[in-house]
mmCIF file of C-alpha atoms in Angstrom:
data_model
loop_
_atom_site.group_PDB
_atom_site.id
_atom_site.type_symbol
_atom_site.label_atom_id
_atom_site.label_comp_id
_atom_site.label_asym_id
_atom_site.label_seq_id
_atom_site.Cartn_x
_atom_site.Cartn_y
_atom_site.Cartn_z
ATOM 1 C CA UNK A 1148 -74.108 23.051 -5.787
ATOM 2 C CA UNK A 1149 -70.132 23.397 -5.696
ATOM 3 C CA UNK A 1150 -69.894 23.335 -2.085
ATOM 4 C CA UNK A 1151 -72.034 20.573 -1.610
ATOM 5 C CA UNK A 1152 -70.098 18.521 -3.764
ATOM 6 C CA UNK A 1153 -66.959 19.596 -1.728
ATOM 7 C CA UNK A 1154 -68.170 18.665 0.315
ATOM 8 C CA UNK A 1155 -68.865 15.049 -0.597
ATOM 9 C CA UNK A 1156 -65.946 14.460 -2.125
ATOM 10 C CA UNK A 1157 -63.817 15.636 1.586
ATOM 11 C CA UNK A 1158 -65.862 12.981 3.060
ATOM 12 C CA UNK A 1159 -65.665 10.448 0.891
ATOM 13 C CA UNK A 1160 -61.389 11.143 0.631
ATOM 14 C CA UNK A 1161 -61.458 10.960 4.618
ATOM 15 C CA UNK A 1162 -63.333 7.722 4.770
ATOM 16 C CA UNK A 1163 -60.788 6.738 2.135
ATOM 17 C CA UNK A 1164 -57.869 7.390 4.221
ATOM 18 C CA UNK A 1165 -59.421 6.902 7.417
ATOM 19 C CA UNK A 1166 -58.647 2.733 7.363
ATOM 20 C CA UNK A 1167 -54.866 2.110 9.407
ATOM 21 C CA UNK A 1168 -51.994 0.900 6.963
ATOM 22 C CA UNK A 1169 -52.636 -2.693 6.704
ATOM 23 C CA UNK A 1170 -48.786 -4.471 6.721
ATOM 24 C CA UNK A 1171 -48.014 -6.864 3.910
ATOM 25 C CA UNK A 1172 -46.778 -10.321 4.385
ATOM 26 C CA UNK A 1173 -43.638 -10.152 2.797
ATOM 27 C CA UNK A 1174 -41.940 -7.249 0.180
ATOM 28 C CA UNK A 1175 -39.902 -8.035 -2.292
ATOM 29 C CA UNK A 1176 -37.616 -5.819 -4.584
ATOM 30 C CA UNK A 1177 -37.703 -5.821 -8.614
ATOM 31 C CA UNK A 1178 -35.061 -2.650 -8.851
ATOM 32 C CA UNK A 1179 -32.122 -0.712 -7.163
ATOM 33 C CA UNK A 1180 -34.110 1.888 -6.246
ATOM 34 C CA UNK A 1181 -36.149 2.321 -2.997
ATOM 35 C CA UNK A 1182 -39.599 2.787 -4.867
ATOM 36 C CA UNK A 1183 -38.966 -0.329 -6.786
ATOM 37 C CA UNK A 1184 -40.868 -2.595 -4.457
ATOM 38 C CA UNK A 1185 -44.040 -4.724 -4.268
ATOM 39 C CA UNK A 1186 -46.149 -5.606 -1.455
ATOM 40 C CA UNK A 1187 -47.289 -8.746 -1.326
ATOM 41 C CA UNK A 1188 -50.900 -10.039 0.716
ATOM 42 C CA UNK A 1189 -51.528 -13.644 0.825
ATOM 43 C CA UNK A 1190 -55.357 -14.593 0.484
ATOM 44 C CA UNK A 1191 -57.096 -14.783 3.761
ATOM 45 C CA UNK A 1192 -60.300 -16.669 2.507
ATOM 46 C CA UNK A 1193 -61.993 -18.950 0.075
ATOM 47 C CA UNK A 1194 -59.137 -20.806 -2.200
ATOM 48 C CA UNK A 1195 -56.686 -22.705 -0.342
ATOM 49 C CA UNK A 1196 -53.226 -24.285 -1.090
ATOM 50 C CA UNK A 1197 -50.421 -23.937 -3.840
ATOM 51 C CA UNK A 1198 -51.559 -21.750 -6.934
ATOM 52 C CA UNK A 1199 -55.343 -21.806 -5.760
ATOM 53 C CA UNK A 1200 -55.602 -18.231 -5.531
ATOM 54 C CA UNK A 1201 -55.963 -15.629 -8.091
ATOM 55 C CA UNK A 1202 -53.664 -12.886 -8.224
ATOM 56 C CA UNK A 1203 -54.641 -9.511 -8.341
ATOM 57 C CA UNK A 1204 -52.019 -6.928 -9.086
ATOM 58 C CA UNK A 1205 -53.353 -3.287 -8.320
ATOM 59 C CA UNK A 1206 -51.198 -0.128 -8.752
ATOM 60 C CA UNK A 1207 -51.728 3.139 -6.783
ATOM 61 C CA UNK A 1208 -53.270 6.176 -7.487
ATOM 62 C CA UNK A 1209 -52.056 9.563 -6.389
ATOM 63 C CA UNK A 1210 -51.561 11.574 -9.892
ATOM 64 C CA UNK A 1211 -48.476 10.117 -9.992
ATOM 65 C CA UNK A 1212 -47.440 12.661 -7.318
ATOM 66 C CA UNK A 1213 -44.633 11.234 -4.583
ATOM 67 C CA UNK A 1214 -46.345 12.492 -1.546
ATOM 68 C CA UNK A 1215 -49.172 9.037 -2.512
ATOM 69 C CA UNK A 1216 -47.397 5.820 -2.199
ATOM 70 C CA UNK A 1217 -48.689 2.181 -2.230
ATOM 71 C CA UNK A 1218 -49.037 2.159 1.570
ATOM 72 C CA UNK A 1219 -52.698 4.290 1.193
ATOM 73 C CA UNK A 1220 -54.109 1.540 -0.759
ATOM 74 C CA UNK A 1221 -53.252 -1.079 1.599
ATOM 75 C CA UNK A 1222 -57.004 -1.662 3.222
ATOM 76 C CA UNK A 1223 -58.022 -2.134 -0.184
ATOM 77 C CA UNK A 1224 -55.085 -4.879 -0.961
ATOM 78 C CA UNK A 1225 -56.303 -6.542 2.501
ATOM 79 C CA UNK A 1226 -60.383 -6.114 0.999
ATOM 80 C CA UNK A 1227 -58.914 -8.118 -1.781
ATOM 81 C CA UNK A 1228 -56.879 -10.895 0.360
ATOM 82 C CA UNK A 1229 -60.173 -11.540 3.119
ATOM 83 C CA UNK A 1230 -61.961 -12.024 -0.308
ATOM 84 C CA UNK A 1231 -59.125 -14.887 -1.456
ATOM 85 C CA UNK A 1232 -57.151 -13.180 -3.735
ATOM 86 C CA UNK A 1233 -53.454 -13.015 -3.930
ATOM 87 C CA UNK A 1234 -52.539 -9.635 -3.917
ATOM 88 C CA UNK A 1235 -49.365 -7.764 -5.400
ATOM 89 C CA UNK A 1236 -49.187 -3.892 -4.764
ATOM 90 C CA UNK A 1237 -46.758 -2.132 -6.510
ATOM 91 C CA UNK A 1238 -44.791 0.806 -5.914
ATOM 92 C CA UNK A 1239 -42.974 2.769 -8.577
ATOM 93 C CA UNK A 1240 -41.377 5.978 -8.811
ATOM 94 C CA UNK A 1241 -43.378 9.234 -8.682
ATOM 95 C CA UNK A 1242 -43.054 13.071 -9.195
ATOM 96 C CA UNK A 1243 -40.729 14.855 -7.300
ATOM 97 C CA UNK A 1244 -41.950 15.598 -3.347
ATOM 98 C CA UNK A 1245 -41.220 19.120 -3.768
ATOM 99 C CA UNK A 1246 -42.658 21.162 -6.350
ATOM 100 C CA UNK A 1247 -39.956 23.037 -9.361
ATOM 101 C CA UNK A 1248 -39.812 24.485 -12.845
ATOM 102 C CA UNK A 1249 -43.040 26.640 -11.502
ATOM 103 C CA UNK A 1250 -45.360 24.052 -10.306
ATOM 104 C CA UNK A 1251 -47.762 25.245 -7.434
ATOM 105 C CA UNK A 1252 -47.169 21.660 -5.792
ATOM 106 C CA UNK A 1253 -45.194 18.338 -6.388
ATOM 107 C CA UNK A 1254 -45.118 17.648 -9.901
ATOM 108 C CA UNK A 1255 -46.748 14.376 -11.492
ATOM 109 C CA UNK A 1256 -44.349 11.497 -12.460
ATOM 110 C CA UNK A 1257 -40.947 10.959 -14.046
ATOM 111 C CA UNK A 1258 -40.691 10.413 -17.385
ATOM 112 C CA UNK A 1259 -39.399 7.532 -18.328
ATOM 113 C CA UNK A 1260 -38.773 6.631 -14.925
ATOM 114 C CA UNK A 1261 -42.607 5.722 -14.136
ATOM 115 C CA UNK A 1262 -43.239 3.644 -17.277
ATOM 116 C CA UNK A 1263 -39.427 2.069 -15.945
ATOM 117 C CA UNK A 1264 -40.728 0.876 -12.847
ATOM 118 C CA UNK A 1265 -44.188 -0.575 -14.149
ATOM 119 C CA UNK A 1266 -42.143 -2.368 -17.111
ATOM 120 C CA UNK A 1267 -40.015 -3.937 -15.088
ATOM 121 C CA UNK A 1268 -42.241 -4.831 -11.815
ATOM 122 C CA UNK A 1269 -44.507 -7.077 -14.329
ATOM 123 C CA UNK A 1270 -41.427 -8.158 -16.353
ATOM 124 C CA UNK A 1271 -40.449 -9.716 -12.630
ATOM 125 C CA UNK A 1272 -43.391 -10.856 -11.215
ATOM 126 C CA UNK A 1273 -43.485 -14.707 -11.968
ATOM 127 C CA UNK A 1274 -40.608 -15.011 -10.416
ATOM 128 C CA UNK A 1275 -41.109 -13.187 -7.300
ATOM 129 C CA UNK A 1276 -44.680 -14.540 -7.132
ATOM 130 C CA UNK A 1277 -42.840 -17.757 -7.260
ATOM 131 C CA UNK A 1278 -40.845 -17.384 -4.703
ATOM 132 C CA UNK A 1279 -42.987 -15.208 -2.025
ATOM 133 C CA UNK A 1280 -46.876 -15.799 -2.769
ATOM 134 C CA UNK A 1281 -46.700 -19.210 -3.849
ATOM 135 C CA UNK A 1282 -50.703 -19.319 -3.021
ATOM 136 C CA UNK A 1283 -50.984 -17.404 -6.269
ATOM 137 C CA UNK A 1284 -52.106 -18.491 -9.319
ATOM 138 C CA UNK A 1285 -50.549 -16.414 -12.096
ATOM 139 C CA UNK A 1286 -52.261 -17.897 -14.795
ATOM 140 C CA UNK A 1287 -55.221 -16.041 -13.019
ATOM 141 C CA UNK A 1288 -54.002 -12.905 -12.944
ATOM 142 C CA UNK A 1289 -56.409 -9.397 -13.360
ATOM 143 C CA UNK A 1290 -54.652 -6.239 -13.195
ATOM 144 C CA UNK A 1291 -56.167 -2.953 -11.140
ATOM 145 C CA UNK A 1292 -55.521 0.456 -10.756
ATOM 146 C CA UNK A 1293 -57.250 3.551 -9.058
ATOM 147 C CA UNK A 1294 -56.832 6.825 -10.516
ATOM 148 C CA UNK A 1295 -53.241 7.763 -12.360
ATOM 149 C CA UNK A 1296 -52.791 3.435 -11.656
ATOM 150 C CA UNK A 1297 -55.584 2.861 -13.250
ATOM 151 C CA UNK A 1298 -53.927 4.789 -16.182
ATOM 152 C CA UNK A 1299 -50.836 2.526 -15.380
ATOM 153 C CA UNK A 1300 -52.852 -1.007 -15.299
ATOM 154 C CA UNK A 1301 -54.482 -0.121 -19.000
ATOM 155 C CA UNK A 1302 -50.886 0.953 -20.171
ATOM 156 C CA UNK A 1303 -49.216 -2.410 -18.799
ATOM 157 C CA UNK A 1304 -51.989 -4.472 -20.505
ATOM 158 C CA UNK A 1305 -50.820 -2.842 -23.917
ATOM 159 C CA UNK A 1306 -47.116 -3.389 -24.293
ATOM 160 C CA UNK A 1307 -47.544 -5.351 -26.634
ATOM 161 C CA UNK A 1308 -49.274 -2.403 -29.290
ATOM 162 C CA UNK A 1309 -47.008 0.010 -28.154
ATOM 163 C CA UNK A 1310 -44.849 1.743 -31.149
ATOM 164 C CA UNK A 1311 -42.109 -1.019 -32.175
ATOM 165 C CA UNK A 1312 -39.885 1.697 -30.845
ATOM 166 C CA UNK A 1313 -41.061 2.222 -27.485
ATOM 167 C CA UNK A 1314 -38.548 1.303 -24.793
ATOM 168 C CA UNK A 1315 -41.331 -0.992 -23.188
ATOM 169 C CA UNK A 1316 -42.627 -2.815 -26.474
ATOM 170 C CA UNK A 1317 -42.626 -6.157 -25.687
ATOM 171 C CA UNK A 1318 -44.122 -8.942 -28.607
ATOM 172 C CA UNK A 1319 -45.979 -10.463 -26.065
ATOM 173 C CA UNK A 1320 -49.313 -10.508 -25.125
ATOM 174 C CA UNK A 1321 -49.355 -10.383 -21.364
ATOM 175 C CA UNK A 1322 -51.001 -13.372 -20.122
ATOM 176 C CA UNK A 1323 -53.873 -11.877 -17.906
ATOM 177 C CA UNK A 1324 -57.258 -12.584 -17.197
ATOM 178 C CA UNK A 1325 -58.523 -8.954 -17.699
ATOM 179 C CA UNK A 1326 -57.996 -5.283 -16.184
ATOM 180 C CA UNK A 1327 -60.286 -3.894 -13.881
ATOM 181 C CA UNK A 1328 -59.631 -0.069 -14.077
ATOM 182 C CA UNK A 1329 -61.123 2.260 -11.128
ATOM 183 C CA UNK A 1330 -62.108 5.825 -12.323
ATOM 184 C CA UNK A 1331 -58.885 5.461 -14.428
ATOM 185 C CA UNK A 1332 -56.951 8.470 -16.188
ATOM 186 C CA UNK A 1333 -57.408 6.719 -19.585
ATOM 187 C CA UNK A 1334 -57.462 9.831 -21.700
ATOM 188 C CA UNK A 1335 -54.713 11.794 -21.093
ATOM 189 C CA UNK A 1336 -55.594 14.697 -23.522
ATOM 190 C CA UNK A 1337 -59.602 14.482 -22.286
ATOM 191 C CA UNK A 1338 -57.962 14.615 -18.893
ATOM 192 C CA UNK A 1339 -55.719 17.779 -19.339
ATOM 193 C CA UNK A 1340 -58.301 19.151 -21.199
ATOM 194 C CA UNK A 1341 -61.054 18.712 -18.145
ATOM 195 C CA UNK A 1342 -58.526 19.546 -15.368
ATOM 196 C CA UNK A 1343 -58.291 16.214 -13.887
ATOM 197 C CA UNK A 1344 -55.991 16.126 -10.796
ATOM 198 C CA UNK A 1345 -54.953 19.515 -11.150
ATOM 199 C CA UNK A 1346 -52.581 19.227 -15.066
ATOM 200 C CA UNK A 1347 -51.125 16.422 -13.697
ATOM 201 C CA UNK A 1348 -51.408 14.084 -17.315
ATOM 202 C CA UNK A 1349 -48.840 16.387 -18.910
ATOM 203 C CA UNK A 1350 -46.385 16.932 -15.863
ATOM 204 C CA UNK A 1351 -46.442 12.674 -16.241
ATOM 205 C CA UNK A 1352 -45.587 13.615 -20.008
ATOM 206 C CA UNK A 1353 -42.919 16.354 -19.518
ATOM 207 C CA UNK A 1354 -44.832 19.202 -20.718
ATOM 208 C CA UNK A 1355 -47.245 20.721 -22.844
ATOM 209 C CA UNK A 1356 -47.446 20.936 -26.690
ATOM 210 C CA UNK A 1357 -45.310 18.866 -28.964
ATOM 211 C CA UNK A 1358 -44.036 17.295 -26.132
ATOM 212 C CA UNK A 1359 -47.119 16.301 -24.678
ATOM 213 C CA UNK A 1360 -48.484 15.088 -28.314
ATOM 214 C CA UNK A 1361 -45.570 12.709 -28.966
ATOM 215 C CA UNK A 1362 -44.935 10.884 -25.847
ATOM 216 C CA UNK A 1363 -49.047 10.481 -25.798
ATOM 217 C CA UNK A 1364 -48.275 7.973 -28.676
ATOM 218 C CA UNK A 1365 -46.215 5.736 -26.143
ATOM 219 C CA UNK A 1366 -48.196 6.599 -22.469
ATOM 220 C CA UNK A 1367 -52.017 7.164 -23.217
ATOM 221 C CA UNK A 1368 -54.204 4.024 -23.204
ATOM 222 C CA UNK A 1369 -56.595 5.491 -25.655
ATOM 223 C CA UNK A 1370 -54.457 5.361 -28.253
ATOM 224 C CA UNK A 1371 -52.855 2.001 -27.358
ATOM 225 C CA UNK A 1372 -55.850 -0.270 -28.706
ATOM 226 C CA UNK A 1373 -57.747 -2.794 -29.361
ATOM 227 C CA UNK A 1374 -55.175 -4.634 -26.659
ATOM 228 C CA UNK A 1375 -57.262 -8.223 -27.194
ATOM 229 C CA UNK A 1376 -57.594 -8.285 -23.255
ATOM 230 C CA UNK A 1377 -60.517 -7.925 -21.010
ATOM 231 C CA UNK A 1378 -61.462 -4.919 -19.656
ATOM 232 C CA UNK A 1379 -63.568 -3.341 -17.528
ATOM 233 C CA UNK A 1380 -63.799 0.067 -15.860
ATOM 234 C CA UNK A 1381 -65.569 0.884 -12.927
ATOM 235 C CA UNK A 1382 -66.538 5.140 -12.505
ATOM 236 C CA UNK A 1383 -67.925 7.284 -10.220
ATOM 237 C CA UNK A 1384 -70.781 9.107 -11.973
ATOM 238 C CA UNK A 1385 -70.335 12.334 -9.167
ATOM 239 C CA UNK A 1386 -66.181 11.778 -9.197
ATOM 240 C CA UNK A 1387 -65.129 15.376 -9.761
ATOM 241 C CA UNK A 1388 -61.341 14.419 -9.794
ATOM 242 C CA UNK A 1389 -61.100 12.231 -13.005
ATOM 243 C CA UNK A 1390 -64.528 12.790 -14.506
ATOM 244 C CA UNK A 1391 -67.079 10.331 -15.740
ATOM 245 C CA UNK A 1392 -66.230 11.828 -19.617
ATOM 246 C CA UNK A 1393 -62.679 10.207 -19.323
ATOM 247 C CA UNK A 1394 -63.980 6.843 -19.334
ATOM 248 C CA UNK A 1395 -66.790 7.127 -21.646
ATOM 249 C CA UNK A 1396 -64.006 8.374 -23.896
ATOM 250 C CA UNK A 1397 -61.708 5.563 -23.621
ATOM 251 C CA UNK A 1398 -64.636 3.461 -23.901
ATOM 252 C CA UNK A 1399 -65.255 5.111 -27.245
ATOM 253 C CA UNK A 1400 -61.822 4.579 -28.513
ATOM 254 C CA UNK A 1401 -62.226 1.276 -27.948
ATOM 255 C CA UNK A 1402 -64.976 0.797 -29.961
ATOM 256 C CA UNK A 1403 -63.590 2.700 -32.739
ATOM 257 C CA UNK A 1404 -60.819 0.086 -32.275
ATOM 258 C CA UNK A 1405 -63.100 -2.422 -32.411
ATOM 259 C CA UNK A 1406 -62.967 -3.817 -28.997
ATOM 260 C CA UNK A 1407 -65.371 -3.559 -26.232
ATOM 261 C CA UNK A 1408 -64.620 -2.219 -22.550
ATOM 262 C CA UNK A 1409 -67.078 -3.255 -20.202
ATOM 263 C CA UNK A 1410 -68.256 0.654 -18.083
ATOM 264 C CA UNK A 1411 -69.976 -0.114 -14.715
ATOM 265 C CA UNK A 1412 -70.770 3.841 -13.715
ATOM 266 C CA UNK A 1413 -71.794 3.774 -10.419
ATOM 267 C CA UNK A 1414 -74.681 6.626 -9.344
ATOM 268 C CA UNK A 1415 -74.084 8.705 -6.687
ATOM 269 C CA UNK A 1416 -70.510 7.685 -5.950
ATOM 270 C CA UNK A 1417 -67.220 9.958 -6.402
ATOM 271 C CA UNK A 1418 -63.660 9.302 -6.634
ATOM 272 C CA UNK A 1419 -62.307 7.244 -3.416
ATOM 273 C CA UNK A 1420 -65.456 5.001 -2.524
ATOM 274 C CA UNK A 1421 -63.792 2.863 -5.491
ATOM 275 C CA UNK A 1422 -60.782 1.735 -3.059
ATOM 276 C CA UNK A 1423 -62.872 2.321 0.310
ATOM 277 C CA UNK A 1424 -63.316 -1.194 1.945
ATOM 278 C CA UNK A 1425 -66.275 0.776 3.769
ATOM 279 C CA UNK A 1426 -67.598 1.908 0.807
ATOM 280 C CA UNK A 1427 -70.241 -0.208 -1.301
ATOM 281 C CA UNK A 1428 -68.207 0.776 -4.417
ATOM 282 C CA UNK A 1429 -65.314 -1.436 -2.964
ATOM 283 C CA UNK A 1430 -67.831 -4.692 -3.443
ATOM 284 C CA UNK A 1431 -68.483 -3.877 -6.564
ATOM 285 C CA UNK A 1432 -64.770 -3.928 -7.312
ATOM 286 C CA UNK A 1433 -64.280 -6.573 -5.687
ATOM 287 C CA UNK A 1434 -67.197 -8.423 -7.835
ATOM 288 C CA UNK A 1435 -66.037 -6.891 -11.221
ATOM 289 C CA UNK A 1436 -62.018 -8.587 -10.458
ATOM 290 C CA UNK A 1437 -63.712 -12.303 -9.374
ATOM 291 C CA UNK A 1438 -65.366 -11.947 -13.078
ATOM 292 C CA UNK A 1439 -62.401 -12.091 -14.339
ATOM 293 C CA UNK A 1440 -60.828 -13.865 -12.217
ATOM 294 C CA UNK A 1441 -62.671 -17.199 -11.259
#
């Protein structure tokens, strides 16, 4: 029943989006450029005080496409702060707003600029924590992402087994509490290979073919295990834009790793209920980060 599903998923987008921006409490730069910012939300509830809260730090989704910024998953951020968490939403740079080189719309990321931006916002984040959310507790800290930043939260939890040659290797483990991954891109061959947001995992990559293969070794969290962190991912089992397969894959890889990745699939929900403070999904979220968390 295509159109039924189409139907679904419009609705469940439009609730999505439907929720006014929600304005941070302060923003603070980690770059030069205008897209390297972070939004910060100071908890609203529970935990009071100097470093009582936990610190969430959740990364947009969007494909990785500019015309999606951090601003659309705002009401989420603020689901997060009335629950009393610290919250840091991150912006980094996207695709190109107007589509080239053939593409039927804007194209999906900047390589290396993306992986850039999410280096370097978690390379500064003490500090700026430090010095604008002092509520947070970043010895607390869980890592989300919906969609193409879910693909981004997995990848910044495993700098540390990147190639030795990667730009963003880095020897250290990152000290979080877990990653909580919503409906995330995890696969990035599975993905191209289902369809998922329209090709968008190899426009993040450059391009098809060799291309695509080798920077896969350095970008795609399913080869970049076991990362000795906690993980969960929460999926749609009706999401039609990164399909249920994608995380039962990186799931498997894990595994094979020899690491296990916590899978919460969720019946009867699609693709946006995930970041939807109306949504049920959303509590679940929220329920799978406190885990972690507290």
């Amino acid at each position: 029943m295509p159109d039924e599903a189409a139907a679904r998923d419009a609705a469940e987008e439009a609730s999505a989006f439907s929720h006014p921006v929600v304005e941070p409490d302060v923003s603070a730069a980690y770059g030069d450029h205008p897209d390297q910012v972070i939004d910060f939300h100071a908890p609203r509830g529970g935990a009071s005080g100097p470093g009582a809260a936990p610190l969430v730090v959740a990364l947009h989704g969007g494909a990785w496409r500019a015309p999606y910024d951090r601003r659309h998953l705002s009401p989420f951020c603020d689901h997060l702060a009335r629950r009393g968490f610290a919250v840091a939403n991150v912006e980094y740079r996207r695709g190109s707003p107007v589509p080239h080189q053939g593409a039927d719309g804007p194209v999906a990321g900047r390589w290396p600029e993306t992986f850039d931006d999410v280096a370097a916002a978690f390379d500064a984040l003490p500090a700026l924590v430090a010095a604008h959310l002092p509520a947070a507790d970043v010895r607390r800290t869980v890592v989300t992402g919906h969609s193409a930043g879910g693909h981004l939260a997995l990848w910044a939890a495993s700098r540390h087994v990147l190639p030795a040659d990667a730009p963003w290797f880095t020897r250290v483990v990152p000290p979080l509490r877990g990653v909580v991954a919503l409906a995330p891109i995890a696969d990035l061959a599975l993905a191209e290979e289902l369809g998922a947001c329209g090709g968008a995992s190899a426009q993040l990559l450059g391009g098809a073919g060799e291309l695509f293969e080798e920077r896969r070794a350095w970008a795609d969290p399913s080869l970049l295990l076991p990362t000795g962190i906690a993980t969960t991912v929460v999926q749609g089992r009706t999401d039609t834009t990164v399909p249920y397969p994608v995380a039962e894959a990186y799931a498997d890889a894990a595994a094979q790793a020899g690491e296990v990745v916590g899978v919460t699939f969720l019946d009867g929900v699609g693709h946006f209920p995930l970041i939807d403070p109306a949504a049920d999904a959303c509590a679940v979220v929220a329920e799978e980060i406190a885990q972690l968390a507290w």
